[in-house]
PDB file of C-alpha atoms in Angstrom:
ATOM      1  CA  UNK P   1     269.061 -20.837 127.738  1.00  0.00           C
ATOM      2  CA  UNK P   2     269.642 -19.461 131.213  1.00  0.00           C
ATOM      3  CA  UNK P   3     270.574 -15.962 132.341  1.00  0.00           C
ATOM      4  CA  UNK P   4     273.374 -15.666 134.905  1.00  0.00           C
ATOM      5  CA  UNK P   5     274.031 -12.307 136.562  1.00  0.00           C
ATOM      6  CA  UNK P   6     276.854 -11.666 138.991  1.00  0.00           C
ATOM      7  CA  UNK P   7     277.801  -8.987 141.442  1.00  0.00           C
ATOM      8  CA  UNK P   8     281.572  -8.370 141.306  1.00  0.00           C
ATOM      9  CA  UNK P   9     283.110  -7.408 144.675  1.00  0.00           C
ATOM     10  CA  UNK P  10     282.684 -10.262 147.132  1.00  0.00           C
ATOM     11  CA  UNK P  11     281.319 -12.554 144.423  1.00  0.00           C
ATOM     12  CA  UNK P  12     283.776 -12.668 141.513  1.00  0.00           C
ATOM     13  CA  UNK P  13     286.584 -10.631 143.093  1.00  0.00           C
ATOM     14  CA  UNK P  14     288.041 -10.536 146.580  1.00  0.00           C
ATOM     15  CA  UNK P  15     288.906  -6.855 146.250  1.00  0.00           C
ATOM     16  CA  UNK P  16     289.913  -6.205 149.877  1.00  0.00           C
ATOM     17  CA  UNK P  17     293.681  -5.942 149.258  1.00  0.00           C
ATOM     18  CA  UNK P  18     293.249  -3.569 146.328  1.00  0.00           C
ATOM     19  CA  UNK P  19     290.865  -1.269 148.163  1.00  0.00           C
ATOM     20  CA  UNK P  20     293.033  -1.363 151.288  1.00  0.00           C
ATOM     21  CA  UNK P  21     296.159  -0.430 149.333  1.00  0.00           C
ATOM     22  CA  UNK P  22     294.505   2.462 147.494  1.00  0.00           C
ATOM     23  CA  UNK P  23     292.630   3.784 150.510  1.00  0.00           C
ATOM     24  CA  UNK P  24     295.757   3.984 152.677  1.00  0.00           C
ATOM     25  CA  UNK P  25     297.620   5.658 149.819  1.00  0.00           C
ATOM     26  CA  UNK P  26     294.879   8.295 149.690  1.00  0.00           C
ATOM     27  CA  UNK P  27     294.665   8.735 153.459  1.00  0.00           C
ATOM     28  CA  UNK P  28     298.407   9.327 153.827  1.00  0.00           C
ATOM     29  CA  UNK P  29     298.327  11.751 150.908  1.00  0.00           C
ATOM     30  CA  UNK P  30     295.561  13.674 152.689  1.00  0.00           C
ATOM     31  CA  UNK P  31     297.404  13.680 156.066  1.00  0.00           C
ATOM     32  CA  UNK P  32     295.383  10.933 157.743  1.00  0.00           C
ATOM     33  CA  UNK P  33     296.642   7.809 159.488  1.00  0.00           C
ATOM     34  CA  UNK P  34     296.346   4.482 157.753  1.00  0.00           C
ATOM     35  CA  UNK P  35     293.449   2.201 158.668  1.00  0.00           C
ATOM     36  CA  UNK P  36     293.765  -1.432 159.673  1.00  0.00           C
ATOM     37  CA  UNK P  37     292.772  -4.058 157.129  1.00  0.00           C
ATOM     38  CA  UNK P  38     290.698  -5.936 159.711  1.00  0.00           C
ATOM     39  CA  UNK P  39     288.515  -2.871 160.312  1.00  0.00           C
ATOM     40  CA  UNK P  40     288.101  -2.223 156.596  1.00  0.00           C
ATOM     41  CA  UNK P  41     287.053  -5.849 156.074  1.00  0.00           C
ATOM     42  CA  UNK P  42     284.048  -5.329 158.371  1.00  0.00           C
ATOM     43  CA  UNK P  43     282.718  -2.452 156.243  1.00  0.00           C
ATOM     44  CA  UNK P  44     283.727  -3.288 152.675  1.00  0.00           C
ATOM     45  CA  UNK P  45     280.938  -4.056 150.220  1.00  0.00           C
ATOM     46  CA  UNK P  46     278.994  -0.813 149.663  1.00  0.00           C
ATOM     47  CA  UNK P  47     280.650   2.127 147.835  1.00  0.00           C
ATOM     48  CA  UNK P  48     283.520   3.663 149.842  1.00  0.00           C
ATOM     49  CA  UNK P  49     281.823   7.044 150.210  1.00  0.00           C
ATOM     50  CA  UNK P  50     278.996   5.418 152.184  1.00  0.00           C
ATOM     51  CA  UNK P  51     281.265   4.184 154.983  1.00  0.00           C
ATOM     52  CA  UNK P  52     284.396   6.362 154.825  1.00  0.00           C
ATOM     53  CA  UNK P  53     283.486   8.527 157.825  1.00  0.00           C
ATOM     54  CA  UNK P  54     282.526   5.494 159.900  1.00  0.00           C
ATOM     55  CA  UNK P  55     285.837   3.889 158.992  1.00  0.00           C
ATOM     56  CA  UNK P  56     287.764   6.973 160.140  1.00  0.00           C
ATOM     57  CA  UNK P  57     285.465   7.678 163.116  1.00  0.00           C
ATOM     58  CA  UNK P  58     285.247  11.362 162.164  1.00  0.00           C
ATOM     59  CA  UNK P  59     282.989  13.737 160.266  1.00  0.00           C
ATOM     60  CA  UNK P  60     284.616  15.069 157.105  1.00  0.00           C
ATOM     61  CA  UNK P  61     283.855  18.345 155.393  1.00  0.00           C
ATOM     62  CA  UNK P  62     282.766  17.958 151.789  1.00  0.00           C
ATOM     63  CA  UNK P  63     286.053  19.168 150.283  1.00  0.00           C
ATOM     64  CA  UNK P  64     288.218  16.809 152.347  1.00  0.00           C
ATOM     65  CA  UNK P  65     285.960  13.843 151.674  1.00  0.00           C
ATOM     66  CA  UNK P  66     286.049  14.487 147.931  1.00  0.00           C
ATOM     67  CA  UNK P  67     289.835  14.791 148.039  1.00  0.00           C
ATOM     68  CA  UNK P  68     290.197  11.412 149.772  1.00  0.00           C
ATOM     69  CA  UNK P  69     287.758   9.747 147.376  1.00  0.00           C
ATOM     70  CA  UNK P  70     289.368  11.275 144.279  1.00  0.00           C
ATOM     71  CA  UNK P  71     292.883  10.247 145.333  1.00  0.00           C
ATOM     72  CA  UNK P  72     291.587   6.776 146.181  1.00  0.00           C
ATOM     73  CA  UNK P  73     289.967   6.428 142.776  1.00  0.00           C
ATOM     74  CA  UNK P  74     293.049   7.621 140.873  1.00  0.00           C
ATOM     75  CA  UNK P  75     295.275   5.089 142.635  1.00  0.00           C
ATOM     76  CA  UNK P  76     292.739   2.274 142.641  1.00  0.00           C
ATOM     77  CA  UNK P  77     291.863   2.573 138.949  1.00  0.00           C
ATOM     78  CA  UNK P  78     295.502   2.601 137.851  1.00  0.00           C
ATOM     79  CA  UNK P  79     297.198   0.283 140.378  1.00  0.00           C
ATOM     80  CA  UNK P  80     295.034  -0.840 143.275  1.00  0.00           C
ATOM     81  CA  UNK P  81     292.686  -3.113 141.324  1.00  0.00           C
ATOM     82  CA  UNK P  82     295.668  -5.237 140.284  1.00  0.00           C
ATOM     83  CA  UNK P  83     295.889  -6.401 143.917  1.00  0.00           C
ATOM     84  CA  UNK P  84     292.430  -7.964 143.750  1.00  0.00           C
ATOM     85  CA  UNK P  85     292.181 -11.726 143.968  1.00  0.00           C
ATOM     86  CA  UNK P  86     289.822 -13.673 141.781  1.00  0.00           C
ATOM     87  CA  UNK P  87     287.965 -16.326 143.765  1.00  0.00           C
ATOM     88  CA  UNK P  88     289.041 -19.925 143.070  1.00  0.00           C
ATOM     89  CA  UNK P  89     287.515 -21.615 140.022  1.00  0.00           C
ATOM     90  CA  UNK P  90     285.734 -18.468 138.767  1.00  0.00           C
ATOM     91  CA  UNK P  91     287.300 -18.689 135.328  1.00  0.00           C
ATOM     92  CA  UNK P  92     286.588 -22.413 135.008  1.00  0.00           C
ATOM     93  CA  UNK P  93     282.950 -22.065 136.038  1.00  0.00           C
ATOM     94  CA  UNK P  94     282.320 -19.025 133.789  1.00  0.00           C
ATOM     95  CA  UNK P  95     283.779 -20.977 130.878  1.00  0.00           C
ATOM     96  CA  UNK P  96     281.372 -23.832 131.560  1.00  0.00           C
ATOM     97  CA  UNK P  97     278.412 -21.461 131.779  1.00  0.00           C
ATOM     98  CA  UNK P  98     279.214 -19.694 128.512  1.00  0.00           C
ATOM     99  CA  UNK P  99     279.744 -22.931 126.617  1.00  0.00           C
ATOM    100  CA  UNK P 100     276.444 -24.493 127.625  1.00  0.00           C
ATOM    101  CA  UNK P 101     273.106 -23.977 125.835  1.00  0.00           C
ATOM    102  CA  UNK P 102     273.666 -20.388 124.642  1.00  0.00           C
ATOM    103  CA  UNK P 103     273.587 -19.002 128.169  1.00  0.00           C
ATOM    104  CA  UNK P 104     273.903 -15.266 128.762  1.00  0.00           C
ATOM    105  CA  UNK P 105     276.173 -13.818 131.458  1.00  0.00           C
ATOM    106  CA  UNK P 106     275.973 -10.273 132.838  1.00  0.00           C
ATOM    107  CA  UNK P 107     277.763  -8.287 135.538  1.00  0.00           C
ATOM    108  CA  UNK P 108     275.313  -6.261 137.653  1.00  0.00           C
ATOM    109  CA  UNK P 109     277.284  -4.183 140.132  1.00  0.00           C
ATOM    110  CA  UNK P 110     277.627  -0.938 142.076  1.00  0.00           C
ATOM    111  CA  UNK P 111     281.216  -0.599 140.871  1.00  0.00           C
ATOM    112  CA  UNK P 112     281.797   2.132 138.270  1.00  0.00           C
ATOM    113  CA  UNK P 113     281.735   0.883 134.698  1.00  0.00           C
ATOM    114  CA  UNK P 114     285.298   1.700 133.642  1.00  0.00           C
ATOM    115  CA  UNK P 115     287.013  -0.062 136.550  1.00  0.00           C
ATOM    116  CA  UNK P 116     284.597  -3.004 136.324  1.00  0.00           C
ATOM    117  CA  UNK P 117     285.574  -3.550 132.707  1.00  0.00           C
ATOM    118  CA  UNK P 118     289.243  -2.921 133.431  1.00  0.00           C
ATOM    119  CA  UNK P 119     289.338  -5.495 136.236  1.00  0.00           C
ATOM    120  CA  UNK P 120     287.475  -8.113 134.204  1.00  0.00           C
ATOM    121  CA  UNK P 121     289.956  -7.658 131.357  1.00  0.00           C
ATOM    122  CA  UNK P 122     292.990  -7.728 133.683  1.00  0.00           C
ATOM    123  CA  UNK P 123     291.919 -11.024 135.242  1.00  0.00           C
ATOM    124  CA  UNK P 124     291.106 -12.572 131.870  1.00  0.00           C
ATOM    125  CA  UNK P 125     287.352 -13.032 132.272  1.00  0.00           C
ATOM    126  CA  UNK P 126     285.878 -10.065 130.404  1.00  0.00           C
ATOM    127  CA  UNK P 127     284.965 -12.123 127.339  1.00  0.00           C
ATOM    128  CA  UNK P 128     282.690 -14.351 129.400  1.00  0.00           C
ATOM    129  CA  UNK P 129     280.305 -11.426 129.983  1.00  0.00           C
ATOM    130  CA  UNK P 130     277.679 -10.293 127.484  1.00  0.00           C
ATOM    131  CA  UNK P 131     277.326  -6.897 129.147  1.00  0.00           C
ATOM    132  CA  UNK P 132     278.176  -4.921 132.277  1.00  0.00           C
ATOM    133  CA  UNK P 133     275.443  -3.030 134.144  1.00  0.00           C
ATOM    134  CA  UNK P 134     276.683  -0.454 136.646  1.00  0.00           C
ATOM    135  CA  UNK P 135     275.211   2.275 138.838  1.00  0.00           C
ATOM    136  CA  UNK P 136     276.994   5.020 136.885  1.00  0.00           C
ATOM    137  CA  UNK P 137     275.023   4.097 133.803  1.00  0.00           C
ATOM    138  CA  UNK P 138     277.485   2.848 131.194  1.00  0.00           C
ATOM    139  CA  UNK P 139     277.130  -0.474 129.404  1.00  0.00           C
ATOM    140  CA  UNK P 140     278.640  -1.998 126.294  1.00  0.00           C
ATOM    141  CA  UNK P 141     275.534  -3.259 124.570  1.00  0.00           C
ATOM    142  CA  UNK P 142     272.414  -2.112 126.378  1.00  0.00           C
ATOM    143  CA  UNK P 143     269.781  -0.328 124.309  1.00  0.00           C
ATOM    144  CA  UNK P 144     269.212   3.319 125.206  1.00  0.00           C
ATOM    145  CA  UNK P 145     268.065   3.492 128.804  1.00  0.00           C
ATOM    146  CA  UNK P 146     265.056   5.628 129.641  1.00  0.00           C
ATOM    147  CA  UNK P 147     265.988   8.767 131.568  1.00  0.00           C
ATOM    148  CA  UNK P 148     262.972   8.138 133.790  1.00  0.00           C
ATOM    149  CA  UNK P 149     264.343   4.851 135.125  1.00  0.00           C
ATOM    150  CA  UNK P 150     266.992   4.845 137.844  1.00  0.00           C
ATOM    151  CA  UNK P 151     270.028   2.747 137.043  1.00  0.00           C
ATOM    152  CA  UNK P 152     270.350   0.292 139.905  1.00  0.00           C
ATOM    153  CA  UNK P 153     270.594  -3.457 140.401  1.00  0.00           C
ATOM    154  CA  UNK P 154     266.869  -3.996 140.821  1.00  0.00           C
ATOM    155  CA  UNK P 155     265.947  -2.108 137.651  1.00  0.00           C
ATOM    156  CA  UNK P 156     268.696  -3.764 135.631  1.00  0.00           C
ATOM    157  CA  UNK P 157     267.462  -7.205 136.656  1.00  0.00           C
ATOM    158  CA  UNK P 158     263.901  -6.192 135.758  1.00  0.00           C
ATOM    159  CA  UNK P 159     265.145  -4.974 132.377  1.00  0.00           C
ATOM    160  CA  UNK P 160     266.861  -8.294 131.712  1.00  0.00           C
ATOM    161  CA  UNK P 161     263.806 -10.160 132.990  1.00  0.00           C
ATOM    162  CA  UNK P 162     261.643  -8.397 130.429  1.00  0.00           C
ATOM    163  CA  UNK P 163     264.044  -8.927 127.531  1.00  0.00           C
ATOM    164  CA  UNK P 164     265.241 -12.513 127.960  1.00  0.00           C
ATOM    165  CA  UNK P 165     263.492 -15.852 128.295  1.00  0.00           C
ATOM    166  CA  UNK P 166     264.786 -18.711 130.389  1.00  0.00           C
ATOM    167  CA  UNK P 167     265.748 -19.490 133.977  1.00  0.00           C
ATOM    168  CA  UNK P 168     267.441 -16.512 135.627  1.00  0.00           C
ATOM    169  CA  UNK P 169     269.957 -16.347 138.478  1.00  0.00           C
ATOM    170  CA  UNK P 170     271.592 -13.453 140.290  1.00  0.00           C
ATOM    171  CA  UNK P 171     274.601 -14.208 142.474  1.00  0.00           C
ATOM    172  CA  UNK P 172     275.685 -11.692 145.098  1.00  0.00           C
ATOM    173  CA  UNK P 173     277.018 -11.445 148.628  1.00  0.00           C
ATOM    174  CA  UNK P 174     274.889  -8.763 150.298  1.00  0.00           C
ATOM    175  CA  UNK P 175     271.317  -8.220 151.385  1.00  0.00           C
ATOM    176  CA  UNK P 176     270.968  -5.435 148.797  1.00  0.00           C
ATOM    177  CA  UNK P 177     271.802  -7.994 146.096  1.00  0.00           C
ATOM    178  CA  UNK P 178     269.063 -10.255 147.440  1.00  0.00           C
ATOM    179  CA  UNK P 179     266.536  -7.410 147.584  1.00  0.00           C
ATOM    180  CA  UNK P 180     267.216  -6.645 143.915  1.00  0.00           C
ATOM    181  CA  UNK P 181     265.740 -10.040 142.989  1.00  0.00           C
ATOM    182  CA  UNK P 182     262.474  -9.759 144.876  1.00  0.00           C
ATOM    183  CA  UNK P 183     260.415  -7.981 142.188  1.00  0.00           C
ATOM    184  CA  UNK P 184     261.454 -10.085 139.192  1.00  0.00           C
ATOM    185  CA  UNK P 185     261.918 -13.747 138.318  1.00  0.00           C
ATOM    186  CA  UNK P 186     265.610 -13.962 139.221  1.00  0.00           C
ATOM    187  CA  UNK P 187     266.536 -16.676 141.693  1.00  0.00           C
ATOM    188  CA  UNK P 188     269.026 -15.435 144.261  1.00  0.00           C
ATOM    189  CA  UNK P 189     272.274 -17.304 144.855  1.00  0.00           C
ATOM    190  CA  UNK P 190     273.944 -16.078 148.030  1.00  0.00           C
ATOM    191  CA  UNK P 191     277.751 -15.928 147.876  1.00  0.00           C
ATOM    192  CA  UNK P 192     278.211 -16.580 151.586  1.00  0.00           C
ATOM    193  CA  UNK P 193     281.990 -16.485 151.167  1.00  0.00           C
ATOM    194  CA  UNK P 194     281.846 -12.767 150.270  1.00  0.00           C
ATOM    195  CA  UNK P 195     281.550  -9.589 152.353  1.00  0.00           C
ATOM    196  CA  UNK P 196     277.885  -9.550 153.268  1.00  0.00           C
ATOM    197  CA  UNK P 197     276.554 -10.279 156.735  1.00  0.00           C
ATOM    198  CA  UNK P 198     274.137 -13.194 157.189  1.00  0.00           C
ATOM    199  CA  UNK P 199     270.480 -12.380 156.574  1.00  0.00           C
ATOM    200  CA  UNK P 200     267.176 -14.195 156.095  1.00  0.00           C
ATOM    201  CA  UNK P 201     266.588 -15.619 152.607  1.00  0.00           C
ATOM    202  CA  UNK P 202     263.388 -16.867 151.054  1.00  0.00           C
ATOM    203  CA  UNK P 203     262.981 -20.601 150.440  1.00  0.00           C
ATOM    204  CA  UNK P 204     263.818 -20.278 146.728  1.00  0.00           C
ATOM    205  CA  UNK P 205     267.288 -18.836 147.382  1.00  0.00           C
ATOM    206  CA  UNK P 206     270.393 -20.985 147.583  1.00  0.00           C
ATOM    207  CA  UNK P 207     273.680 -20.546 149.446  1.00  0.00           C
ATOM    208  CA  UNK P 208     277.208 -20.993 148.120  1.00  0.00           C
ATOM    209  CA  UNK P 209     280.037 -21.659 150.544  1.00  0.00           C
ATOM    210  CA  UNK P 210     282.487 -21.248 147.637  1.00  0.00           C
ATOM    211  CA  UNK P 211     282.224 -20.173 144.017  1.00  0.00           C
ATOM    212  CA  UNK P 212     283.096 -23.692 142.893  1.00  0.00           C
ATOM    213  CA  UNK P 213     279.717 -24.890 144.200  1.00  0.00           C
ATOM    214  CA  UNK P 214     278.107 -22.874 141.416  1.00  0.00           C
ATOM    215  CA  UNK P 215     278.754 -25.778 139.028  1.00  0.00           C
ATOM    216  CA  UNK P 216     275.680 -27.599 140.311  1.00  0.00           C
ATOM    217  CA  UNK P 217     273.420 -24.860 138.870  1.00  0.00           C
ATOM    218  CA  UNK P 218     274.799 -24.904 135.338  1.00  0.00           C
TER     219      UNK P 218
END
């Protein structure tokens, strides 16, 4: 048995169009000009709140920032996510993983739980995942999580490391995804086709130019 964990945005989903659509809807609603997709594409990856002000080149007061984020989330979670694209061959490869040697598959992501699950269902791949681990702390099947442990990618991978035997892989597209593997036995698979900028990897990591290349690790 092997354990396969995946980031979502930039790894399973190309979510740029959905985020772009919902963000511009929110900006117009809050009396801001629309942003260009090319500029958004250089910043996408981390949560929107972490780069919103940089994207707009202004400092926002707390109330205005919350209004933009709330309107973004309302649109994105009802309509915007439907404009995502699933990377080529994702469904085929996940099917092969799940039907080989009792493998386990988990999503480990910074996306909120509800929209992660909603998007996986919408694109027909939810049933390939044994659980979804998200920064906001909701999962389908995880045992009660200690209040003393922060819910983040690194701690989730360590939790899985301690509870499952076998070879373990985490696939993501950013340096933060890579860092999450450094204190456990997960081997990092770098989704180079995603949103992350190039960075130095250790010799045990591997690089994917496309999701289809993942087949060689099954």
